[in-house]
């Protein structure tokens, strides 16, 4: 009998973190590497939040807090949900955790029994399936292709639901595609869910504030409030506030579910870091106008990278509504050879050979469950993006 529990064999390490590590390793070896594999904004934490954190340290805000988070931070989240999403939650229906990933982990740990089914539209964020598998749930992947703007159709949702379905996960704007659901698309999905009262919905809104061209964000619960009694909102400070390292995420949902999460949390992390909770409350209550300039920069980069990728032979790239990723189709390059005679059989080969030959790190679509695509993050400066796209175009041009 080995020391490692069987459940660890159900999961794999995060493939996106593995690629970022490989890029860092090559850089450390002296290679000229550009990484378009990161999932975090290249902006810094707004000063008013940094100041609040410094003040919290000076005020000795260093004791244990309540397990679900301080009343202050949960009140700030409650106010945010009402102000921005038109949804009324009590502070007891909100739990603060160590990042949005931890909120998802807690909610699934608290709700998934062996063989419970979770519908995951693909391409999906890499952690969803592994967290489901860790708790012996069954992932039901539903492919959503570029021709449908990577969005789940009501018909495909209906076909995926069985008696064992426990959850549907929706992530809009999406990692890895940047696609975001309109209110009418969400309404159509909600109509299907209303016919199946045993199915719960998790809406991962972590990219809520990173949207372009006047796109109006909405989640499925605000679109169809009848789903509130079986819906959970996931959000956090990592993307809009550029605070991924501060590890603050939260979940809002029905009291029994949130209580179960808190029970779990009381026996694991206890709570999120006190200083980060205090600073997050100030952040959520504060002036978010800094986002306008950041989103303007993101949009400029998005437009640039989409236009450049569409110049590459064999590559087709949609213009996404939000987040900071693009997910081009590379079908036209499958079967081609590099200058060294290596055949590109799939998107992993494409990403590997591009890194070897041109030093550009991107993530193959297989990591997100939909091939043959690749994910590029444009959370980097326009200059870096220009150099990266030049190398990608040269690489595509060199294939025969
Ligand atoms: N959900 C999605 C779709 C993400 O892309 C991420 C991070 O990359 C998260 C959740 C979790 O973010 P964090 O744990 O940093 O709050």
PDB file of N, CA, C and O in Angstrom, residues 69-124:
ATOM      1  N   UNK A  69     -15.689  34.782   6.596  1.00  0.00           N
ATOM      2  CA  UNK A  69     -15.148  36.103   6.260  1.00  0.00           C
ATOM      3  C   UNK A  69     -15.724  37.142   7.196  1.00  0.00           C
ATOM      4  O   UNK A  69     -16.772  36.924   7.829  1.00  0.00           O
ATOM      5  N   UNK A  70     -15.060  38.285   7.288  1.00  0.00           N
ATOM      6  CA  UNK A  70     -15.550  39.340   8.189  1.00  0.00           C
ATOM      7  C   UNK A  70     -16.921  39.823   7.711  1.00  0.00           C
ATOM      8  O   UNK A  70     -17.247  39.719   6.513  1.00  0.00           O
ATOM      9  N   UNK A  71     -17.681  40.362   8.642  1.00  0.00           N
ATOM     10  CA  UNK A  71     -18.995  40.916   8.260  1.00  0.00           C
ATOM     11  C   UNK A  71     -18.764  42.046   7.256  1.00  0.00           C
ATOM     12  O   UNK A  71     -19.497  42.207   6.281  1.00  0.00           O
ATOM     13  N   UNK A  72     -17.682  42.802   7.492  1.00  0.00           N
ATOM     14  CA  UNK A  72     -17.359  43.956   6.646  1.00  0.00           C
ATOM     15  C   UNK A  72     -17.165  43.553   5.173  1.00  0.00           C
ATOM     16  O   UNK A  72     -17.750  44.153   4.277  1.00  0.00           O
ATOM     17  N   UNK A  73     -16.388  42.497   4.930  1.00  0.00           N
ATOM     18  CA  UNK A  73     -16.146  42.113   3.530  1.00  0.00           C
ATOM     19  C   UNK A  73     -17.397  41.478   2.933  1.00  0.00           C
ATOM     20  O   UNK A  73     -17.746  41.711   1.771  1.00  0.00           O
ATOM     21  N   UNK A  74     -18.130  40.707   3.739  1.00  0.00           N
ATOM     22  CA  UNK A  74     -19.359  40.087   3.191  1.00  0.00           C
ATOM     23  C   UNK A  74     -20.425  41.148   2.922  1.00  0.00           C
ATOM     24  O   UNK A  74     -21.199  41.042   1.989  1.00  0.00           O
ATOM     25  N   UNK A  75     -20.427  42.196   3.733  1.00  0.00           N
ATOM     26  CA  UNK A  75     -21.378  43.303   3.498  1.00  0.00           C
ATOM     27  C   UNK A  75     -20.993  44.003   2.174  1.00  0.00           C
ATOM     28  O   UNK A  75     -21.871  44.360   1.376  1.00  0.00           O
ATOM     29  N   UNK A  76     -19.688  44.162   1.951  1.00  0.00           N
ATOM     30  CA  UNK A  76     -19.237  44.796   0.694  1.00  0.00           C
ATOM     31  C   UNK A  76     -19.646  43.936  -0.506  1.00  0.00           C
ATOM     32  O   UNK A  76     -20.042  44.456  -1.551  1.00  0.00           O
ATOM     33  N   UNK A  77     -19.567  42.615  -0.352  1.00  0.00           N
ATOM     34  CA  UNK A  77     -19.957  41.700  -1.449  1.00  0.00           C
ATOM     35  C   UNK A  77     -21.474  41.753  -1.645  1.00  0.00           C
ATOM     36  O   UNK A  77     -21.975  41.820  -2.768  1.00  0.00           O
ATOM     37  N   UNK A  78     -22.190  41.751  -0.527  1.00  0.00           N
ATOM     38  CA  UNK A  78     -23.662  41.843  -0.580  1.00  0.00           C
ATOM     39  C   UNK A  78     -24.060  43.106  -1.354  1.00  0.00           C
ATOM     40  O   UNK A  78     -24.897  43.056  -2.258  1.00  0.00           O
ATOM     41  N   UNK A  79     -23.419  44.240  -1.011  1.00  0.00           N
ATOM     42  CA  UNK A  79     -23.748  45.512  -1.676  1.00  0.00           C
ATOM     43  C   UNK A  79     -23.377  45.461  -3.156  1.00  0.00           C
ATOM     44  O   UNK A  79     -24.095  45.982  -4.001  1.00  0.00           O
ATOM     45  N   UNK A  80     -22.252  44.835  -3.460  1.00  0.00           N
ATOM     46  CA  UNK A  80     -21.825  44.697  -4.857  1.00  0.00           C
ATOM     47  C   UNK A  80     -22.847  43.886  -5.660  1.00  0.00           C
ATOM     48  O   UNK A  80     -23.225  44.252  -6.781  1.00  0.00           O
ATOM     49  N   UNK A  81     -23.306  42.785  -5.066  1.00  0.00           N
ATOM     50  CA  UNK A  81     -24.243  41.909  -5.793  1.00  0.00           C
ATOM     51  C   UNK A  81     -25.573  42.628  -6.053  1.00  0.00           C
ATOM     52  O   UNK A  81     -26.178  42.452  -7.109  1.00  0.00           O
ATOM     53  N   UNK A  82     -25.969  43.463  -5.106  1.00  0.00           N
ATOM     54  CA  UNK A  82     -27.221  44.216  -5.283  1.00  0.00           C
ATOM     55  C   UNK A  82     -27.018  45.344  -6.310  1.00  0.00           C
ATOM     56  O   UNK A  82     -27.786  45.498  -7.253  1.00  0.00           O
ATOM     57  N   UNK A  83     -25.922  46.090  -6.138  1.00  0.00           N
ATOM     58  CA  UNK A  83     -25.646  47.248  -6.994  1.00  0.00           C
ATOM     59  C   UNK A  83     -25.395  46.835  -8.441  1.00  0.00           C
ATOM     60  O   UNK A  83     -25.946  47.397  -9.368  1.00  0.00           O
ATOM     61  N   UNK A  84     -24.558  45.818  -8.631  1.00  0.00           N
ATOM     62  CA  UNK A  84     -24.120  45.489  -9.991  1.00  0.00           C
ATOM     63  C   UNK A  84     -24.944  44.396 -10.654  1.00  0.00           C
ATOM     64  O   UNK A  84     -25.018  44.332 -11.871  1.00  0.00           O
ATOM     65  N   UNK A  85     -25.500  43.491  -9.851  1.00  0.00           N
ATOM     66  CA  UNK A  85     -26.212  42.355 -10.435  1.00  0.00           C
ATOM     67  C   UNK A  85     -27.700  42.347 -10.102  1.00  0.00           C
ATOM     68  O   UNK A  85     -28.431  41.470 -10.571  1.00  0.00           O
ATOM     69  N   UNK A  86     -28.120  43.302  -9.280  1.00  0.00           N
ATOM     70  CA  UNK A  86     -29.545  43.389  -8.923  1.00  0.00           C
ATOM     71  C   UNK A  86     -30.022  42.197  -8.110  1.00  0.00           C
ATOM     72  O   UNK A  86     -31.201  41.858  -8.124  1.00  0.00           O
ATOM     73  N   UNK A  87     -29.096  41.543  -7.389  1.00  0.00           N
ATOM     74  CA  UNK A  87     -29.469  40.340  -6.641  1.00  0.00           C
ATOM     75  C   UNK A  87     -29.293  40.576  -5.148  1.00  0.00           C
ATOM     76  O   UNK A  87     -28.261  41.090  -4.702  1.00  0.00           O
ATOM     77  N   UNK A  88     -30.307  40.168  -4.393  1.00  0.00           N
ATOM     78  CA  UNK A  88     -30.285  40.410  -2.956  1.00  0.00           C
ATOM     79  C   UNK A  88     -29.852  39.146  -2.210  1.00  0.00           C
ATOM     80  O   UNK A  88     -30.548  38.125  -2.256  1.00  0.00           O
ATOM     81  N   UNK A  89     -28.710  39.218  -1.579  1.00  0.00           N
ATOM     82  CA  UNK A  89     -28.229  38.123  -0.721  1.00  0.00           C
ATOM     83  C   UNK A  89     -28.015  38.685   0.673  1.00  0.00           C
ATOM     84  O   UNK A  89     -27.645  39.853   0.828  1.00  0.00           O
ATOM     85  N   UNK A  90     -28.205  37.841   1.701  1.00  0.00           N
ATOM     86  CA  UNK A  90     -27.859  38.279   3.049  1.00  0.00           C
ATOM     87  C   UNK A  90     -26.376  37.965   3.259  1.00  0.00           C
ATOM     88  O   UNK A  90     -25.812  37.147   2.519  1.00  0.00           O
ATOM     89  N   UNK A  91     -25.748  38.570   4.260  1.00  0.00           N
ATOM     90  CA  UNK A  91     -24.321  38.286   4.488  1.00  0.00           C
ATOM     91  C   UNK A  91     -24.107  36.799   4.795  1.00  0.00           C
ATOM     92  O   UNK A  91     -23.066  36.248   4.484  1.00  0.00           O
ATOM     93  N   UNK A  92     -25.126  36.153   5.375  1.00  0.00           N
ATOM     94  CA  UNK A  92     -24.983  34.725   5.689  1.00  0.00           C
ATOM     95  C   UNK A  92     -25.053  33.833   4.446  1.00  0.00           C
ATOM     96  O   UNK A  92     -24.767  32.643   4.523  1.00  0.00           O
ATOM     97  N   UNK A  93     -25.483  34.409   3.355  1.00  0.00           N
ATOM     98  CA  UNK A  93     -25.530  33.635   2.101  1.00  0.00           C
ATOM     99  C   UNK A  93     -24.270  33.867   1.265  1.00  0.00           C
ATOM    100  O   UNK A  93     -24.236  33.557   0.083  1.00  0.00           O
ATOM    101  N   UNK A  94     -23.246  34.412   1.914  1.00  0.00           N
ATOM    102  CA  UNK A  94     -21.986  34.710   1.221  1.00  0.00           C
ATOM    103  C   UNK A  94     -20.838  34.094   2.015  1.00  0.00           C
ATOM    104  O   UNK A  94     -20.811  34.204   3.249  1.00  0.00           O
ATOM    105  N   UNK A  95     -19.928  33.451   1.317  1.00  0.00           N
ATOM    106  CA  UNK A  95     -18.731  32.933   1.988  1.00  0.00           C
ATOM    107  C   UNK A  95     -17.492  33.392   1.223  1.00  0.00           C
ATOM    108  O   UNK A  95     -17.489  33.401  -0.005  1.00  0.00           O
ATOM    109  N   UNK A  96     -16.485  33.801   1.989  1.00  0.00           N
ATOM    110  CA  UNK A  96     -15.242  34.306   1.388  1.00  0.00           C
ATOM    111  C   UNK A  96     -14.184  33.224   1.545  1.00  0.00           C
ATOM    112  O   UNK A  96     -14.029  32.650   2.630  1.00  0.00           O
ATOM    113  N   UNK A  97     -13.478  32.951   0.452  1.00  0.00           N
ATOM    114  CA  UNK A  97     -12.522  31.832   0.461  1.00  0.00           C
ATOM    115  C   UNK A  97     -11.183  32.286  -0.120  1.00  0.00           C
ATOM    116  O   UNK A  97     -11.043  33.429  -0.544  1.00  0.00           O
ATOM    117  N   UNK A  98     -10.227  31.352  -0.172  1.00  0.00           N
ATOM    118  CA  UNK A  98      -8.870  31.726  -0.601  1.00  0.00           C
ATOM    119  C   UNK A  98      -8.770  31.690  -2.134  1.00  0.00           C
ATOM    120  O   UNK A  98      -8.060  30.871  -2.712  1.00  0.00           O
ATOM    121  N   UNK A  99      -9.480  32.578  -2.804  1.00  0.00           N
ATOM    122  CA  UNK A  99      -9.505  32.630  -4.271  1.00  0.00           C
ATOM    123  C   UNK A  99     -10.756  31.974  -4.815  1.00  0.00           C
ATOM    124  O   UNK A  99     -11.375  31.121  -4.150  1.00  0.00           O
ATOM    125  N   UNK A 100     -11.117  32.383  -6.030  1.00  0.00           N
ATOM    126  CA  UNK A 100     -12.301  31.807  -6.671  1.00  0.00           C
ATOM    127  C   UNK A 100     -12.149  30.309  -6.867  1.00  0.00           C
ATOM    128  O   UNK A 100     -13.111  29.547  -6.767  1.00  0.00           O
ATOM    129  N   UNK A 101     -10.930  29.865  -7.119  1.00  0.00           N
ATOM    130  CA  UNK A 101     -10.686  28.428  -7.295  1.00  0.00           C
ATOM    131  C   UNK A 101     -11.065  27.668  -6.025  1.00  0.00           C
ATOM    132  O   UNK A 101     -11.673  26.613  -6.066  1.00  0.00           O
ATOM    133  N   UNK A 102     -10.744  28.263  -4.894  1.00  0.00           N
ATOM    134  CA  UNK A 102     -11.063  27.641  -3.608  1.00  0.00           C
ATOM    135  C   UNK A 102     -12.574  27.657  -3.359  1.00  0.00           C
ATOM    136  O   UNK A 102     -13.129  26.697  -2.792  1.00  0.00           O
ATOM    137  N   UNK A 103     -13.241  28.721  -3.811  1.00  0.00           N
ATOM    138  CA  UNK A 103     -14.709  28.767  -3.656  1.00  0.00           C
ATOM    139  C   UNK A 103     -15.333  27.618  -4.443  1.00  0.00           C
ATOM    140  O   UNK A 103     -16.231  26.922  -3.944  1.00  0.00           O
ATOM    141  N   UNK A 104     -14.854  27.409  -5.666  1.00  0.00           N
ATOM    142  CA  UNK A 104     -15.390  26.329  -6.515  1.00  0.00           C
ATOM    143  C   UNK A 104     -15.097  24.975  -5.858  1.00  0.00           C
ATOM    144  O   UNK A 104     -15.965  24.102  -5.763  1.00  0.00           O
ATOM    145  N   UNK A 105     -13.882  24.836  -5.394  1.00  0.00           N
ATOM    146  CA  UNK A 105     -13.451  23.603  -4.728  1.00  0.00           C
ATOM    147  C   UNK A 105     -14.369  23.303  -3.534  1.00  0.00           C
ATOM    148  O   UNK A 105     -14.886  22.192  -3.384  1.00  0.00           O
ATOM    149  N   UNK A 106     -14.593  24.316  -2.702  1.00  0.00           N
ATOM    150  CA  UNK A 106     -15.437  24.142  -1.512  1.00  0.00           C
ATOM    151  C   UNK A 106     -16.868  23.765  -1.881  1.00  0.00           C
ATOM    152  O   UNK A 106     -17.461  22.870  -1.270  1.00  0.00           O
ATOM    153  N   UNK A 107     -17.429  24.478  -2.870  1.00  0.00           N
ATOM    154  CA  UNK A 107     -18.830  24.213  -3.247  1.00  0.00           C
ATOM    155  C   UNK A 107     -18.961  22.797  -3.787  1.00  0.00           C
ATOM    156  O   UNK A 107     -19.895  22.067  -3.433  1.00  0.00           O
ATOM    157  N   UNK A 108     -18.007  22.377  -4.612  1.00  0.00           N
ATOM    158  CA  UNK A 108     -18.097  21.012  -5.155  1.00  0.00           C
ATOM    159  C   UNK A 108     -17.842  19.963  -4.073  1.00  0.00           C
ATOM    160  O   UNK A 108     -18.495  18.933  -4.039  1.00  0.00           O
ATOM    161  N   UNK A 109     -16.913  20.241  -3.186  1.00  0.00           N
ATOM    162  CA  UNK A 109     -16.653  19.283  -2.116  1.00  0.00           C
ATOM    163  C   UNK A 109     -17.897  19.122  -1.233  1.00  0.00           C
ATOM    164  O   UNK A 109     -18.207  18.036  -0.755  1.00  0.00           O
ATOM    165  N   UNK A 110     -18.602  20.225  -1.073  1.00  0.00           N
ATOM    166  CA  UNK A 110     -19.789  20.201  -0.205  1.00  0.00           C
ATOM    167  C   UNK A 110     -21.005  19.578  -0.888  1.00  0.00           C
ATOM    168  O   UNK A 110     -21.991  19.274  -0.217  1.00  0.00           O
ATOM    169  N   UNK A 111     -20.950  19.388  -2.215  1.00  0.00           N
ATOM    170  CA  UNK A 111     -22.194  18.962  -2.896  1.00  0.00           C
ATOM    171  C   UNK A 111     -22.066  17.718  -3.778  1.00  0.00           C
ATOM    172  O   UNK A 111     -23.085  17.115  -4.103  1.00  0.00           O
ATOM    173  N   UNK A 112     -20.865  17.364  -4.196  1.00  0.00           N
ATOM    174  CA  UNK A 112     -20.758  16.262  -5.165  1.00  0.00           C
ATOM    175  C   UNK A 112     -20.535  14.925  -4.470  1.00  0.00           C
ATOM    176  O   UNK A 112     -19.582  14.761  -3.693  1.00  0.00           O
ATOM    177  N   UNK A 113     -21.438  13.994  -4.740  1.00  0.00           N
ATOM    178  CA  UNK A 113     -21.262  12.613  -4.288  1.00  0.00           C
ATOM    179  C   UNK A 113     -20.815  11.786  -5.488  1.00  0.00           C
ATOM    180  O   UNK A 113     -20.934  12.224  -6.640  1.00  0.00           O
ATOM    181  N   UNK A 114     -20.334  10.588  -5.210  1.00  0.00           N
ATOM    182  CA  UNK A 114     -19.849   9.684  -6.270  1.00  0.00           C
ATOM    183  C   UNK A 114     -20.903   9.567  -7.382  1.00  0.00           C
ATOM    184  O   UNK A 114     -22.090   9.388  -7.090  1.00  0.00           O
ATOM    185  N   UNK A 115     -20.415   9.702  -8.611  1.00  0.00           N
ATOM    186  CA  UNK A 115     -21.229   9.539  -9.835  1.00  0.00           C
ATOM    187  C   UNK A 115     -22.250  10.649 -10.099  1.00  0.00           C
ATOM    188  O   UNK A 115     -23.013  10.564 -11.052  1.00  0.00           O
ATOM    189  N   UNK A 116     -22.264  11.674  -9.268  1.00  0.00           N
ATOM    190  CA  UNK A 116     -23.089  12.847  -9.613  1.00  0.00           C
ATOM    191  C   UNK A 116     -22.524  13.452 -10.886  1.00  0.00           C
ATOM    192  O   UNK A 116     -21.297  13.534 -11.058  1.00  0.00           O
ATOM    193  N   UNK A 117     -23.402  13.894 -11.771  1.00  0.00           N
ATOM    194  CA  UNK A 117     -22.920  14.429 -13.051  1.00  0.00           C
ATOM    195  C   UNK A 117     -22.863  15.957 -13.031  1.00  0.00           C
ATOM    196  O   UNK A 117     -23.752  16.612 -12.499  1.00  0.00           O
ATOM    197  N   UNK A 118     -21.800  16.469 -13.640  1.00  0.00           N
ATOM    198  CA  UNK A 118     -21.618  17.923 -13.761  1.00  0.00           C
ATOM    199  C   UNK A 118     -21.448  18.244 -15.245  1.00  0.00           C
ATOM    200  O   UNK A 118     -20.537  17.716 -15.892  1.00  0.00           O
ATOM    201  N   UNK A 119     -22.322  19.083 -15.765  1.00  0.00           N
ATOM    202  CA  UNK A 119     -22.235  19.453 -17.187  1.00  0.00           C
ATOM    203  C   UNK A 119     -21.237  20.601 -17.329  1.00  0.00           C
ATOM    204  O   UNK A 119     -21.384  21.653 -16.692  1.00  0.00           O
ATOM    205  N   UNK A 120     -20.210  20.350 -18.147  1.00  0.00           N
ATOM    206  CA  UNK A 120     -19.148  21.340 -18.337  1.00  0.00           C
ATOM    207  C   UNK A 120     -19.050  21.659 -19.833  1.00  0.00           C
ATOM    208  O   UNK A 120     -18.596  20.825 -20.614  1.00  0.00           O
ATOM    209  N   UNK A 121     -19.490  22.852 -20.239  1.00  0.00           N
ATOM    210  CA  UNK A 121     -19.333  23.206 -21.652  1.00  0.00           C
ATOM    211  C   UNK A 121     -17.834  23.318 -21.984  1.00  0.00           C
ATOM    212  O   UNK A 121     -17.072  23.903 -21.218  1.00  0.00           O
ATOM    213  N   UNK A 122     -17.440  22.692 -23.098  1.00  0.00           N
ATOM    214  CA  UNK A 122     -16.025  22.742 -23.515  1.00  0.00           C
ATOM    215  C   UNK A 122     -15.886  23.666 -24.719  1.00  0.00           C
ATOM    216  O   UNK A 122     -16.753  23.648 -25.581  1.00  0.00           O
ATOM    217  N   UNK A 123     -14.814  24.483 -24.807  1.00  0.00           N
ATOM    218  CA  UNK A 123     -13.672  24.487 -23.909  1.00  0.00           C
ATOM    219  C   UNK A 123     -14.006  25.101 -22.543  1.00  0.00           C
ATOM    220  O   UNK A 123     -14.822  25.994 -22.440  1.00  0.00           O
ATOM    221  N   UNK A 124     -13.304  24.571 -21.548  1.00  0.00           N
ATOM    222  CA  UNK A 124     -13.588  24.948 -20.164  1.00  0.00           C
ATOM    223  C   UNK A 124     -12.301  25.367 -19.457  1.00  0.00           C
ATOM    224  O   UNK A 124     -11.189  25.054 -19.897  1.00  0.00           O
TER     225      UNK A 124
END
